[in-house]
XYZ file of C-alpha atoms in Angstrom:
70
model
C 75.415 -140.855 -0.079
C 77.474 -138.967 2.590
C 78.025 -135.618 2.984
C 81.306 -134.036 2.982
C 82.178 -133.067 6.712
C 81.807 -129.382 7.276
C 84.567 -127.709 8.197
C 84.559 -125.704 11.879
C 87.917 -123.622 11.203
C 87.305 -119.794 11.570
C 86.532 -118.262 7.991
C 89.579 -116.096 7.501
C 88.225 -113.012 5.667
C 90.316 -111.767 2.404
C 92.430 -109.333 2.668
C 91.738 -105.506 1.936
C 92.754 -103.994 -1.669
C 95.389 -102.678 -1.333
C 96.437 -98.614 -2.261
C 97.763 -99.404 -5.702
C 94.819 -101.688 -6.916
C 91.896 -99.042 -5.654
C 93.856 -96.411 -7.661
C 94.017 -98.393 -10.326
C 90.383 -98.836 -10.422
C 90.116 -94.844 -10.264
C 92.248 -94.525 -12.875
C 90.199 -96.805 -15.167
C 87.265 -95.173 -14.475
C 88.542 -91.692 -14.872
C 89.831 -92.894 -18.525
C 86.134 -94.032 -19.038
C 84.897 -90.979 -18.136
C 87.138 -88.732 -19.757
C 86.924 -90.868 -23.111
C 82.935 -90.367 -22.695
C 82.992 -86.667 -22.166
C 85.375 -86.450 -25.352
C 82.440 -88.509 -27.295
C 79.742 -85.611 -25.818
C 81.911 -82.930 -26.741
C 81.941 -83.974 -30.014
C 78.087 -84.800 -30.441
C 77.536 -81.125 -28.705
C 79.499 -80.013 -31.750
C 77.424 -81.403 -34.264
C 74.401 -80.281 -32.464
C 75.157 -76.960 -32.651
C 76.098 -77.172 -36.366
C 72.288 -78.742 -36.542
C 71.024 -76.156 -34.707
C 73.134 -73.506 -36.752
C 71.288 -74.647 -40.209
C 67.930 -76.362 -38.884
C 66.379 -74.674 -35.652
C 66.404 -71.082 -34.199
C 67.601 -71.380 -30.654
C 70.223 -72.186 -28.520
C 71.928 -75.434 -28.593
C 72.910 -74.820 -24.508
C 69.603 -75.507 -22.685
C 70.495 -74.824 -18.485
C 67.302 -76.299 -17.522
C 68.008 -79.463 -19.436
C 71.663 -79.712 -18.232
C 70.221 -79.366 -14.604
C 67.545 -81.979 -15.299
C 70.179 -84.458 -16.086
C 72.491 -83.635 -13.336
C 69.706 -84.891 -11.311
């Protein structure tokens, strides 16, 4: 069996993104991230309803928000 001949022309690297497609890619991941922080928003609200008929306490804990900013 012979090998296919290998090639000695320069590799020509691809080209870079260009402004519109790495905005784009923000963009989508700023809709992601907004649509998540909706979806927390609303499970912070029923926590605090929990909270409101279940536990004494606060349903905002800073030390656990800065644990999981970490």
């Amino acid at each position: 069996m012979s090998q296919a001949p290998v090639s000695k022309a320069p590799l020509i690297p691809p080209a870079p993104p260009s402004l519109a497609d790495l905005r784009q890619e923000i963009d989508t991941i700023d809709e992601q991230v907004h649509s998540l922080l909706m979806k927390r928003g609303d499970i912070i609200d029923r926590l605090i309803a929990v909270k409101q008929t279940q536990e004494v306490g606060s349903a905002f804990r800073p030390a656990r928000e800065a644990d999981m900013m970490r």
